[in-house]
Coordinates of C-alpha atoms in Angstrom, one line a residue:
M1 CA 100.4 123.0 86.3
E2 CA 97.2 121.6 85.4
K3 CA 94.6 124.2 86.2
E4 CA 91.7 122.5 88.5
E5 CA 88.3 122.2 86.8
K6 CA 85.9 123.5 88.3
K7 CA 83.4 121.0 90.9
N8 CA 80.2 121.5 90.5
T9 CA 78.1 123.5 92.8
M10 CA 75.7 122.8 95.8
I11 CA 72.9 123.7 94.3
K12 CA 73.4 122.0 90.6
N13 CA 74.4 118.6 92.6
I14 CA 70.6 119.2 93.9
G15 CA 69.1 120.0 90.1
I16 CA 70.8 117.4 88.6
V17 CA 70.3 114.5 91.6
M18 CA 65.8 115.8 91.5
R19 CA 65.1 115.3 88.0
A20 CA 66.7 111.7 88.0
W21 CA 64.6 111.2 90.9
L22 CA 61.7 112.6 89.6
K23 CA 62.1 111.6 86.0
R24 CA 62.9 107.2 86.6
Y25 CA 59.9 107.6 89.0
P26 CA 57.2 110.4 87.9
S27 CA 54.4 109.8 90.8
A28 CA 57.0 111.1 93.6
W29 CA 55.7 114.5 92.1
L30 CA 52.5 113.6 93.9
L31 CA 53.9 112.0 97.1
L32 CA 56.1 114.5 97.1
P33 CA 54.1 117.5 98.6
V34 CA 51.7 114.9 100.5
F35 CA 54.9 113.4 102.7
I36 CA 55.7 116.7 103.5
V37 CA 52.8 118.0 104.7
L38 CA 51.7 115.0 106.6
R39 CA 55.5 115.5 108.3
I40 CA 54.9 119.5 109.5
V41 CA 51.6 118.5 110.5
S42 CA 52.3 115.3 112.7
P43 CA 54.3 116.9 115.1
F44 CA 51.1 119.3 116.0
M45 CA 49.3 116.0 116.3
G46 CA 51.4 115.0 119.9
T47 CA 51.8 118.9 120.9
L48 CA 48.1 119.0 120.5
L49 CA 46.6 115.4 122.4
S50 CA 49.5 116.6 125.3
S51 CA 47.1 119.9 126.0
S52 CA 43.9 118.6 124.8
A53 CA 44.4 115.9 127.7
V54 CA 45.8 118.3 130.3
G55 CA 42.9 120.5 129.5
A56 CA 41.1 118.2 130.1
I57 CA 42.1 117.4 133.2
S58 CA 42.5 119.9 134.3
K59 CA 38.3 120.7 134.1
G60 CA 37.6 117.0 134.3
D61 CA 35.4 116.2 131.7
V62 CA 36.1 112.7 131.0
K63 CA 33.4 112.0 128.6
N64 CA 34.5 115.1 126.4
F65 CA 38.6 114.4 126.8
L66 CA 37.8 110.3 126.2
L67 CA 36.1 111.1 122.6
M68 CA 39.2 114.6 122.0
I69 CA 41.5 112.0 123.2
G70 CA 40.4 109.1 120.8
G71 CA 39.8 111.1 118.1
I72 CA 42.8 112.7 118.1
L73 CA 44.8 109.4 118.2
I74 CA 42.9 107.9 115.4
V75 CA 44.1 110.5 113.4
S76 CA 47.7 110.5 114.7
S77 CA 47.8 107.5 114.1
G78 CA 46.9 107.1 110.1
F79 CA 49.5 110.5 110.1
S80 CA 51.7 108.2 111.2
G81 CA 50.4 105.7 108.6
A82 CA 50.9 107.7 106.0
I83 CA 54.1 109.5 106.6
N84 CA 56.1 105.4 107.5
I85 CA 53.7 104.0 103.6
I86 CA 54.5 107.2 101.7
G87 CA 58.2 107.3 103.0
T88 CA 58.9 103.5 102.4
F89 CA 58.2 104.4 98.9
L90 CA 59.8 107.8 98.3
R91 CA 62.8 105.5 99.7
V92 CA 63.5 102.9 97.6
H93 CA 62.9 105.6 94.8
R94 CA 66.1 107.0 96.2
V95 CA 67.4 103.7 97.2
Y96 CA 67.2 103.2 92.9
T97 CA 67.8 105.9 91.8
R98 CA 70.9 106.0 93.3
L99 CA 71.3 102.6 91.9
N100 CA 71.0 102.4 88.4
V101 CA 71.6 105.9 87.6
F102 CA 74.7 107.0 88.9
A103 CA 76.4 103.8 90.4
G104 CA 75.1 101.7 86.9
G105 CA 77.4 105.3 85.3
L106 CA 80.2 105.0 87.3
F107 CA 80.1 101.9 86.4
R108 CA 79.7 102.1 82.8
K109 CA 81.9 104.5 83.1
A110 CA 85.1 101.9 84.8
L111 CA 84.0 99.4 82.0
N112 CA 84.6 101.9 79.1
T113 CA 87.2 104.4 80.1
D114 CA 90.1 104.7 78.2
Y115 CA 92.9 101.6 80.5
Q116 CA 95.3 104.8 80.4
N117 CA 92.6 106.5 83.1
I118 CA 91.7 103.2 85.1
E119 CA 95.6 102.5 85.1
L120 CA 97.4 105.8 87.0
H121 CA 97.0 106.0 90.9
K122 CA 95.9 108.9 91.1
N123 CA 92.8 107.6 88.9
Q124 CA 92.2 104.5 91.1
T125 CA 92.1 107.1 94.0
L126 CA 89.4 108.9 92.4
M127 CA 87.4 105.3 91.6
E128 CA 87.0 104.8 95.0
K129 CA 86.3 108.0 95.7
G130 CA 83.6 107.6 93.8
A131 CA 82.2 104.6 94.2
N132 CA 82.2 104.8 98.1
A133 CA 79.8 108.5 97.1
L134 CA 77.7 105.2 95.9
G135 CA 78.2 102.5 98.5
A136 CA 75.6 103.6 100.9
N137 CA 72.6 105.2 101.4
Y138 CA 73.7 107.8 103.5
A139 CA 76.4 109.5 100.8
G140 CA 76.5 111.3 97.2
P141 CA 73.5 111.1 95.7
E142 CA 70.7 109.2 97.8
E143 CA 71.9 111.4 101.0
I144 CA 71.5 114.4 99.2
M145 CA 68.2 113.0 97.6
N146 CA 67.2 112.8 101.4
Q147 CA 68.7 116.6 103.0
T148 CA 66.7 117.9 100.3
V149 CA 63.5 116.2 101.6
N150 CA 65.0 116.9 104.9
I151 CA 64.6 120.8 104.1
L152 CA 61.4 121.2 102.7
V153 CA 60.3 119.1 105.7
V154 CA 61.7 121.9 107.8
L155 CA 61.7 124.9 106.3
F156 CA 58.1 124.6 106.1
G157 CA 58.2 123.6 109.5
I158 CA 59.7 126.5 111.0
V159 CA 58.2 129.0 109.2
S160 CA 54.4 127.8 110.4
Y161 CA 55.9 126.6 113.6
G162 CA 58.6 130.4 114.3
S163 CA 55.2 132.4 113.2
V164 CA 53.1 131.3 116.8
I165 CA 56.7 131.4 118.6
F166 CA 58.0 134.9 117.6
L167 CA 53.6 136.2 119.5
I168 CA 54.9 134.5 122.6
D169 CA 58.0 135.8 123.1
W170 CA 60.5 137.3 119.8
K171 CA 63.4 136.1 122.8
I172 CA 62.9 132.9 123.2
L173 CA 63.3 133.1 118.2
V174 CA 66.5 134.5 118.9
V175 CA 68.3 132.4 121.3
V176 CA 66.8 129.1 118.5
L177 CA 67.9 131.4 115.9
C178 CA 71.4 131.9 117.7
M179 CA 71.6 128.1 118.2
F180 CA 71.3 127.1 114.6
A181 CA 73.9 129.4 113.3
G182 CA 76.9 128.5 116.3
N183 CA 75.8 124.6 115.4
L184 CA 75.7 125.4 111.2
S185 CA 79.5 127.1 111.9
L186 CA 80.9 124.3 114.2
Q187 CA 79.2 121.7 111.3
S188 CA 80.7 124.0 108.2
M189 CA 84.4 123.7 109.9
A190 CA 83.9 119.5 110.6
I191 CA 82.4 119.5 106.5
K192 CA 86.0 122.0 105.8
Y193 CA 88.4 119.3 107.4
S194 CA 86.4 116.2 105.7
D195 CA 86.8 117.6 102.4
K196 CA 90.4 118.7 103.1
H197 CA 91.2 115.4 103.9
R198 CA 89.0 112.9 102.0
G199 CA 91.0 112.0 99.0
E200 CA 93.5 110.7 102.6
G201 CA 90.6 108.5 103.4
A202 CA 90.1 107.0 100.6
E203 CA 93.7 105.5 100.3
Y204 CA 93.8 104.1 103.5
W205 CA 90.5 102.7 102.5
R206 CA 91.9 101.5 99.4
K207 CA 95.3 99.6 100.8
Q208 CA 93.0 97.9 103.2
K209 CA 90.5 96.4 100.9
Y210 CA 93.4 95.7 98.6
I211 CA 95.3 93.9 101.1
K212 CA 91.8 91.5 102.3
D213 CA 90.9 91.2 98.4
K214 CA 94.5 89.2 98.4
S215 CA 94.3 87.0 101.9
L216 CA 91.2 86.3 100.5
N217 CA 92.7 85.5 96.8
I218 CA 93.8 81.7 96.5
G219 CA 96.1 82.1 94.2
A220 CA 97.9 85.0 96.3
G221 CA 97.6 82.4 99.2
K222 CA 99.6 80.1 98.2
D223 CA 102.9 82.7 98.1
I224 CA 101.7 83.5 101.6
R225 CA 101.5 80.1 102.7
I226 CA 104.3 78.6 101.1
Y227 CA 106.6 82.3 101.5
Q228 CA 104.8 82.4 105.4
L229 CA 103.8 86.3 104.5
K230 CA 100.8 86.1 107.4
G231 CA 102.6 87.7 109.9
W232 CA 104.1 90.2 107.5
F233 CA 100.1 90.5 105.8
H234 CA 98.6 91.4 109.4
E235 CA 101.3 93.7 110.2
V236 CA 100.4 95.6 106.4
L237 CA 96.6 95.4 107.1
C238 CA 97.2 96.8 111.1
D239 CA 99.1 99.1 110.0
I240 CA 96.9 100.9 107.6
R241 CA 93.5 99.9 110.3
E242 CA 96.1 102.2 113.3
K243 CA 96.1 105.1 110.2
L244 CA 92.6 104.7 109.3
R245 CA 91.5 104.9 113.3
K246 CA 94.0 108.1 114.0
Y247 CA 92.4 109.8 110.0
D248 CA 89.0 109.3 111.7
S249 CA 89.5 110.3 115.0
K250 CA 91.1 113.8 113.8
R251 CA 87.7 113.9 111.5
E252 CA 85.7 112.7 114.0
W253 CA 86.2 114.9 116.9
R254 CA 85.3 117.9 115.4
W255 CA 81.9 116.7 115.3
Y256 CA 82.3 116.6 118.6
L257 CA 81.8 120.8 119.6
P258 CA 78.1 121.5 117.3
T259 CA 76.8 118.6 119.9
I260 CA 78.7 120.7 123.2
S261 CA 77.3 123.9 121.9
D262 CA 73.5 122.2 121.6
A263 CA 73.8 121.4 124.3
S264 CA 74.7 124.7 126.0
F265 CA 72.5 126.8 123.9
N266 CA 69.0 124.3 124.8
F267 CA 69.5 124.6 128.5
L268 CA 69.4 128.7 127.9
R269 CA 66.7 127.7 125.3
D270 CA 64.5 125.2 128.0
F271 CA 65.2 128.1 131.0
L272 CA 63.8 131.5 129.0
A273 CA 60.9 129.3 127.7
Y274 CA 60.1 127.7 131.0
A275 CA 60.2 131.2 132.3
I276 CA 58.0 133.0 129.9
L277 CA 55.5 130.4 129.9
I278 CA 55.0 129.8 133.8
R279 CA 54.8 134.2 134.5
R280 CA 51.7 134.2 131.7
V281 CA 49.9 131.7 133.5
L282 CA 51.3 132.4 137.1
N283 CA 49.4 135.6 135.6
G284 CA 46.9 134.3 134.1
E285 CA 47.5 135.3 130.9
L286 CA 47.5 130.9 130.3
D287 CA 46.0 128.1 130.8
L288 CA 48.1 124.6 131.0
A289 CA 45.9 123.7 127.8
G290 CA 48.6 127.0 126.5
F291 CA 51.6 126.5 128.9
T292 CA 51.7 122.6 126.8
M293 CA 50.9 123.4 124.0
Y294 CA 53.4 126.6 123.3
L295 CA 56.1 123.9 125.6
G296 CA 55.7 121.5 122.7
L297 CA 55.4 124.6 119.9
I298 CA 58.8 125.2 121.1
G299 CA 59.9 121.9 121.2
S300 CA 59.0 121.4 117.7
F301 CA 60.4 124.3 116.4
S302 CA 63.9 124.1 118.5
S303 CA 64.0 120.4 116.5
W304 CA 63.5 122.0 113.0
I305 CA 66.0 123.8 113.4
Y306 CA 68.9 121.6 115.1
G307 CA 67.0 119.4 111.9
L308 CA 68.3 122.4 109.0
S309 CA 71.7 123.1 109.9
G310 CA 72.4 119.0 110.9
N311 CA 70.8 118.6 107.1
F312 CA 72.0 121.9 105.4
N313 CA 75.5 120.8 106.5
G314 CA 74.8 116.6 105.6
L315 CA 73.2 118.1 102.2
R316 CA 77.0 120.1 101.8
K317 CA 79.3 117.1 103.0
A318 CA 76.8 115.1 100.6
S319 CA 77.0 117.0 97.7
H320 CA 80.7 116.8 97.9
E321 CA 81.0 114.0 97.7
F322 CA 78.7 114.3 94.5
N323 CA 81.6 115.8 93.0
D324 CA 83.7 113.1 93.6
Y325 CA 81.6 110.6 91.9
F326 CA 82.2 113.7 89.2
D327 CA 85.6 113.7 89.0
F328 CA 85.9 109.9 88.0
I329 CA 83.2 109.5 85.4
G330 CA 84.0 113.3 84.1
L331 CA 87.8 112.2 82.8
K332 CA 88.3 113.1 79.3
D333 CA 89.0 109.8 77.1
D334 CA 88.4 109.6 74.0
S335 CA 86.0 105.9 74.0
G336 CA 82.8 107.6 75.6
F337 CA 82.5 110.4 78.0
V338 CA 79.8 112.0 80.7
G339 CA 76.6 114.0 80.0
K340 CA 76.1 117.4 81.6
N341 CA 73.3 114.7 84.3
G342 CA 76.6 112.6 84.7
E343 CA 74.4 110.1 82.1
W344 CA 77.3 107.7 79.8
K345 CA 77.2 108.5 76.9
L346 CA 79.6 106.7 73.8
F347 CA 80.7 108.7 71.6
E348 CA 79.0 107.2 68.0
E349 CA 80.7 106.1 65.6
D350 CA 80.7 107.8 62.2
D351 CA 79.5 105.5 59.4
E352 CA 82.3 107.4 56.7
K353 CA 84.5 106.9 58.9
N354 CA 84.3 103.2 59.3
K355 CA 84.3 102.6 56.0
A356 CA 87.9 102.5 56.7
S357 CA 87.8 99.9 58.8
T358 CA 89.8 96.6 59.6
D359 CA 87.8 94.3 57.6
S360 CA 91.2 92.7 56.2
A361 CA 94.8 92.1 57.4
P362 CA 95.1 95.0 58.2
E363 CA 98.2 97.3 57.2
I364 CA 99.8 99.1 60.1
I365 CA 102.5 102.0 60.0
F366 CA 104.0 103.5 63.2
R367 CA 104.6 107.3 62.1
N368 CA 107.2 109.0 64.1
V369 CA 105.4 107.2 67.3
G370 CA 106.4 108.3 70.6
F371 CA 104.6 107.7 74.6
T372 CA 105.2 109.3 78.1
Y373 CA 103.5 108.2 81.3
E374 CA 100.9 111.1 82.1
G375 CA 102.7 113.7 85.1
S376 CA 106.1 111.0 84.2
S377 CA 109.2 112.6 82.7
R378 CA 111.0 109.4 81.5
V379 CA 110.2 109.0 77.7
I380 CA 108.9 105.3 76.5
L381 CA 108.7 105.4 73.5
K382 CA 110.5 108.5 70.6
D383 CA 110.4 108.6 67.5
L384 CA 109.1 105.0 66.4
N385 CA 109.0 104.5 62.4
F386 CA 107.6 101.3 61.7
T387 CA 105.6 99.6 58.8
I388 CA 103.5 95.9 59.6
H389 CA 102.4 95.5 55.5
K390 CA 99.3 93.3 55.3
G391 CA 99.4 89.8 55.8
E392 CA 102.2 90.0 57.3
K393 CA 104.1 88.4 61.0
I394 CA 106.2 89.8 62.7
A395 CA 108.1 88.8 66.0
L396 CA 108.8 91.9 68.3
V397 CA 111.7 91.4 71.2
G398 CA 114.1 93.0 73.4
N399 CA 115.5 93.0 76.7
N400 CA 112.6 93.7 79.8
G401 CA 112.1 97.7 80.4
A402 CA 112.3 98.2 75.9
G403 CA 109.0 98.6 75.7
K404 CA 107.2 96.3 74.3
T405 CA 104.7 96.0 75.8
T406 CA 103.5 99.1 75.2
I407 CA 104.0 99.1 71.6
V408 CA 101.1 96.4 72.2
K409 CA 99.1 98.5 73.9
L410 CA 99.6 101.2 71.2
L411 CA 98.5 98.9 68.9
S412 CA 95.7 97.2 70.6
G413 CA 94.0 100.9 71.0
L414 CA 94.7 100.7 75.5
Y415 CA 97.1 103.7 74.9
R416 CA 97.2 106.7 73.1
Q417 CA 100.4 108.3 71.3
T418 CA 101.7 111.3 73.0
E419 CA 103.5 112.1 69.5
G420 CA 103.3 111.4 65.8
D421 CA 100.5 109.1 65.0
I422 CA 99.4 105.1 63.6
L423 CA 97.2 104.2 60.7
V424 CA 95.4 101.2 60.1
N425 CA 94.8 100.8 56.2
G426 CA 95.7 104.9 55.5
K427 CA 93.8 105.8 58.9
S428 CA 94.2 106.6 62.0
I429 CA 92.8 104.3 64.9
N430 CA 90.9 107.5 65.5
E431 CA 89.1 108.2 62.1
I432 CA 88.1 105.0 62.4
G433 CA 86.8 104.8 65.7
L434 CA 88.8 103.0 68.8
H435 CA 85.5 100.3 68.7
K436 CA 85.7 99.8 65.8
Y437 CA 89.0 99.1 65.0
Q438 CA 89.3 97.0 68.4
D439 CA 86.9 94.9 67.0
N440 CA 89.3 93.0 64.4
V441 CA 91.7 93.3 67.3
S442 CA 92.4 89.4 68.7
V443 CA 95.3 90.2 71.9
L444 CA 96.2 88.1 74.2
F445 CA 98.5 89.3 77.5
Q446 CA 101.0 88.1 79.6
D447 CA 99.5 88.6 82.6
T448 CA 95.1 88.3 82.1
N449 CA 93.7 85.8 84.1
P450 CA 90.1 83.7 83.1
L451 CA 87.0 85.2 84.4
S452 CA 85.2 83.0 87.0
F453 CA 82.5 82.2 85.2
S454 CA 82.2 78.8 82.7
I455 CA 84.9 78.1 80.2
E456 CA 82.7 78.3 77.6
E457 CA 82.1 82.0 78.1
N458 CA 85.4 82.9 78.9
V459 CA 86.5 81.6 75.3
A460 CA 83.0 83.0 74.1
G461 CA 83.0 86.3 75.7
C462 CA 79.4 86.4 75.3
E463 CA 76.4 85.3 76.8
I464 CA 75.0 81.9 76.7
E465 CA 72.6 82.4 74.5
K466 CA 74.6 83.6 71.9
I467 CA 78.0 80.9 71.5
D468 CA 78.9 79.5 69.4
N469 CA 79.2 75.8 70.7
R470 CA 81.2 74.8 67.9
K471 CA 83.0 77.3 67.6
V472 CA 84.3 77.3 71.1
W473 CA 85.2 73.5 70.7
E474 CA 87.1 74.1 67.8
C475 CA 89.3 76.7 69.7
L476 CA 90.1 74.9 73.0
E477 CA 91.1 72.4 70.1
K478 CA 93.9 74.5 68.5
A479 CA 95.0 75.8 71.7
G480 CA 95.4 72.6 72.7
L481 CA 92.9 72.3 75.5
G482 CA 90.8 69.8 74.1
E483 CA 91.3 66.9 76.2
R484 CA 91.2 68.6 79.0
I485 CA 87.9 70.2 79.4
K486 CA 86.4 66.8 77.8
S487 CA 87.5 65.3 81.2
L488 CA 85.6 67.3 82.8
K489 CA 82.5 66.3 84.5
N490 CA 80.7 69.0 82.8
K491 CA 82.7 69.5 80.0
E492 CA 82.7 73.5 78.8
K493 CA 79.8 74.4 81.6
T494 CA 82.7 74.1 83.9
Y495 CA 83.3 77.1 86.1
I496 CA 86.5 78.2 86.1
T497 CA 86.8 78.5 90.5
Q498 CA 85.1 78.3 93.3
N499 CA 83.9 81.5 93.7
L500 CA 80.7 81.2 91.6
D501 CA 80.6 77.1 90.7
E502 CA 81.6 75.1 94.1
E503 CA 82.4 71.7 90.9
G504 CA 84.4 75.0 90.2
I505 CA 88.3 73.4 89.3
L506 CA 91.7 75.9 88.8
L507 CA 93.7 75.3 85.7
S508 CA 97.1 74.9 85.7
G509 CA 99.6 78.3 84.5
G510 CA 100.2 76.2 81.0
E511 CA 96.3 75.4 80.5
T512 CA 94.9 78.6 82.0
Q513 CA 97.3 80.4 78.9
K514 CA 96.3 77.7 76.6
L515 CA 92.8 78.6 77.4
L516 CA 93.1 82.2 77.2
L517 CA 94.6 81.4 72.8
A518 CA 91.3 79.3 72.8
K519 CA 90.1 83.1 73.7
A520 CA 91.8 84.9 71.0
L521 CA 91.0 82.4 68.6
Y522 CA 87.4 82.7 68.4
K523 CA 87.5 86.2 68.3
N524 CA 89.5 85.5 65.0
G525 CA 91.0 89.6 64.7
N526 CA 92.4 90.6 61.2
L527 CA 95.3 91.6 63.6
L528 CA 96.0 89.5 65.9
I529 CA 98.4 90.3 69.0
L530 CA 100.7 88.1 71.5
D531 CA 102.6 88.9 74.1
E532 CA 104.3 86.5 76.0
P533 CA 101.2 84.2 75.8
T534 CA 103.6 81.3 76.6
S535 CA 105.6 82.2 78.9
A536 CA 104.1 79.1 81.0
L537 CA 104.7 76.2 78.6
D538 CA 107.6 74.4 78.2
P539 CA 110.0 75.1 75.4
I540 CA 108.3 72.0 73.5
A541 CA 105.2 72.8 74.0
E542 CA 105.5 76.7 73.4
S543 CA 106.9 75.3 69.6
K544 CA 103.5 73.5 69.3
I545 CA 101.3 76.1 70.0
Y546 CA 103.4 79.0 68.2
E547 CA 103.6 76.2 65.2
E548 CA 99.3 76.5 66.0
Y549 CA 99.5 80.2 66.2
N550 CA 101.2 80.4 62.4
Q551 CA 98.9 78.3 60.7
M552 CA 96.4 80.4 62.4
A553 CA 97.8 83.7 61.8
K554 CA 97.8 83.3 57.3
N555 CA 95.7 86.1 55.9
K556 CA 96.6 88.2 58.8
T557 CA 98.5 90.7 60.2
A558 CA 99.8 89.4 63.4
L559 CA 102.6 90.3 66.5
F560 CA 104.6 88.1 68.5
I561 CA 106.3 89.6 71.4
S562 CA 108.9 86.2 73.0
H563 CA 111.9 86.5 75.5
R564 CA 112.9 82.7 73.2
L565 CA 114.0 83.7 70.0
A566 CA 113.8 80.4 69.2
S567 CA 110.0 80.6 68.1
T568 CA 109.7 83.6 66.0
K569 CA 112.0 81.8 64.3
F570 CA 108.8 80.8 61.7
C571 CA 108.2 85.0 61.7
D572 CA 108.4 86.8 58.1
R573 CA 110.3 89.9 59.8
I574 CA 111.8 89.6 63.1
M575 CA 111.8 93.7 65.4
F576 CA 114.5 94.5 67.6
L577 CA 113.6 97.2 70.6
D578 CA 116.1 99.0 72.6
N579 CA 116.0 101.8 74.8
G580 CA 112.0 102.6 73.5
K581 CA 113.6 102.5 69.8
I582 CA 113.5 99.8 66.6
V583 CA 118.0 99.5 65.7
E584 CA 117.1 96.3 64.5
F585 CA 114.5 95.2 61.5
G586 CA 115.1 92.5 59.4
T587 CA 114.7 88.2 58.8
H588 CA 116.5 85.2 61.0
E589 CA 119.3 85.1 58.7
E590 CA 119.8 88.8 57.7
L591 CA 119.6 89.8 61.3
M592 CA 122.0 86.3 62.5
A593 CA 124.2 87.6 59.4
K594 CA 124.1 91.3 60.5
G595 CA 125.5 90.1 63.8
G596 CA 124.3 92.9 65.8
K597 CA 122.5 92.7 69.3
Y598 CA 119.9 90.6 68.2
K599 CA 122.4 87.6 67.3
E600 CA 123.9 88.2 69.8
M601 CA 120.8 87.3 72.6
F602 CA 119.7 84.5 69.6
E603 CA 123.1 82.7 71.0
I604 CA 123.2 83.0 74.9
Q605 CA 119.3 81.6 74.4
S606 CA 121.4 78.7 72.1
Q607 CA 123.1 77.7 74.9
Y608 CA 120.3 76.7 77.3
Y609 CA 119.2 74.2 74.0
V610 CA 122.5 72.8 73.4
S611 CA 123.7 69.0 75.1
K612 CA 127.8 67.6 74.5
G613 CA 127.9 70.2 71.8
E614 CA 124.8 69.0 69.8

């Protein structure tokens, strides 16, 4: 069993977050202490105002009363204004620290991490939990900053106000401290339950998001209407929401217990405080102004104590959420890693190793390659050995589930083999460097959809100012999409779908695949991989596109995957894959003469294109 990785402690997470905040906004070093002092003094100003009013009224000194009240109000208003202004500055700093430092790190991790990391269901749940920790002002790292500031205010307030209350009567202090201990214990139980079941909640939210996204997706909308899936979708969504409601109910009622506890202790505290202070007033030990002052101080101290338990448990909760963030960005991969403070970094390519790059058509060697999905006992590929020579065009064919797409993902660097090695020009992909290797690979997957950006951005895959417009049109023409794009009002500036532009268009399935072909052509990688790229085209259109790719594949190493074997005859050799193994390898003529599985499949498919025996 895989050993569970040790989580960061709350103290460590506070250090990580506060360093990130203070590093990004050095002015917080000055603003934060001022803000803390103002927050501590501010409740006392309210208490002073009330006690001064009572004292002045009891003495009948109206003039001094008005002067005193006016002065206190001016000072108190100044404090409140300063607290609001500085608090707003600090709050904005915390928001942007969350967004730019930590949410930015999560976003870069999701974009750069190994494809295998985000393909697994358990890692998708980790990503969802990590995103939830950064999706609100009162969660994860921002809440750690919020509660750390609050706890600093509360701690200093408790020390200062508690000292005064101790001088009044230590029994009041004991009751308030008992209230704090009980509240802390009950909130700890609620947090433990939330931590234990947080994955369950994240899973419900992930499923609900999927159903909502599909309900709003234009492509899925056609199937939903044609096949009358509306009722089914609604039932599934209602079922998920009901489970989420039950989950929230079980979690939330545990938070009601601290409230009940506080109400009980508040009654005892107030009864004791009033009894002690009234007795002192009656004994002549305390005047009405002092009575009001001490009563206000006891109330403020109780709010500090109550705040401490809430802040502390809020901090614990936020720290656990922050660890969810680290669980995702800490996923091990070959393309990058996360530094100790959660800052994203990429492995630096070694210049010496990069000399063994694929600047020309590469030779590919699979040496005893095996692949098994993480957590699965089913072997997809085992002891796979073959060589694709420089500039050679290879067709990879076989039945569904034979492992063709897995080979494509291994060749494109999306997967890492679990056994053996893949050599490119005699060097392992690991030695070359994944990013350097992928720079020279053009891949077209069968299940890829264009982004909702402009046609030229989809083809070039970069910012508009970096696009080679002449090359874009050249690739569109070669992919057979030039005339279609020229007929559009905004031509290559036209957006795909109306998600980002109201004048966007929807391409047909065949047009979409032609656009993706143009994208692969634009990149012009020296290793060309096509994974069923023409499955939405008719055989004649497919044949024309493959003829074009046959020309484009000159001086390149190319791998073509297709179910239609007639499209692979122009390739130099054909690999027939069956149950994760290469069972036949040779030219079309050689495999037909061999009379094996390739010939059997070819002849079965040929029957569909034969008319009246011709």
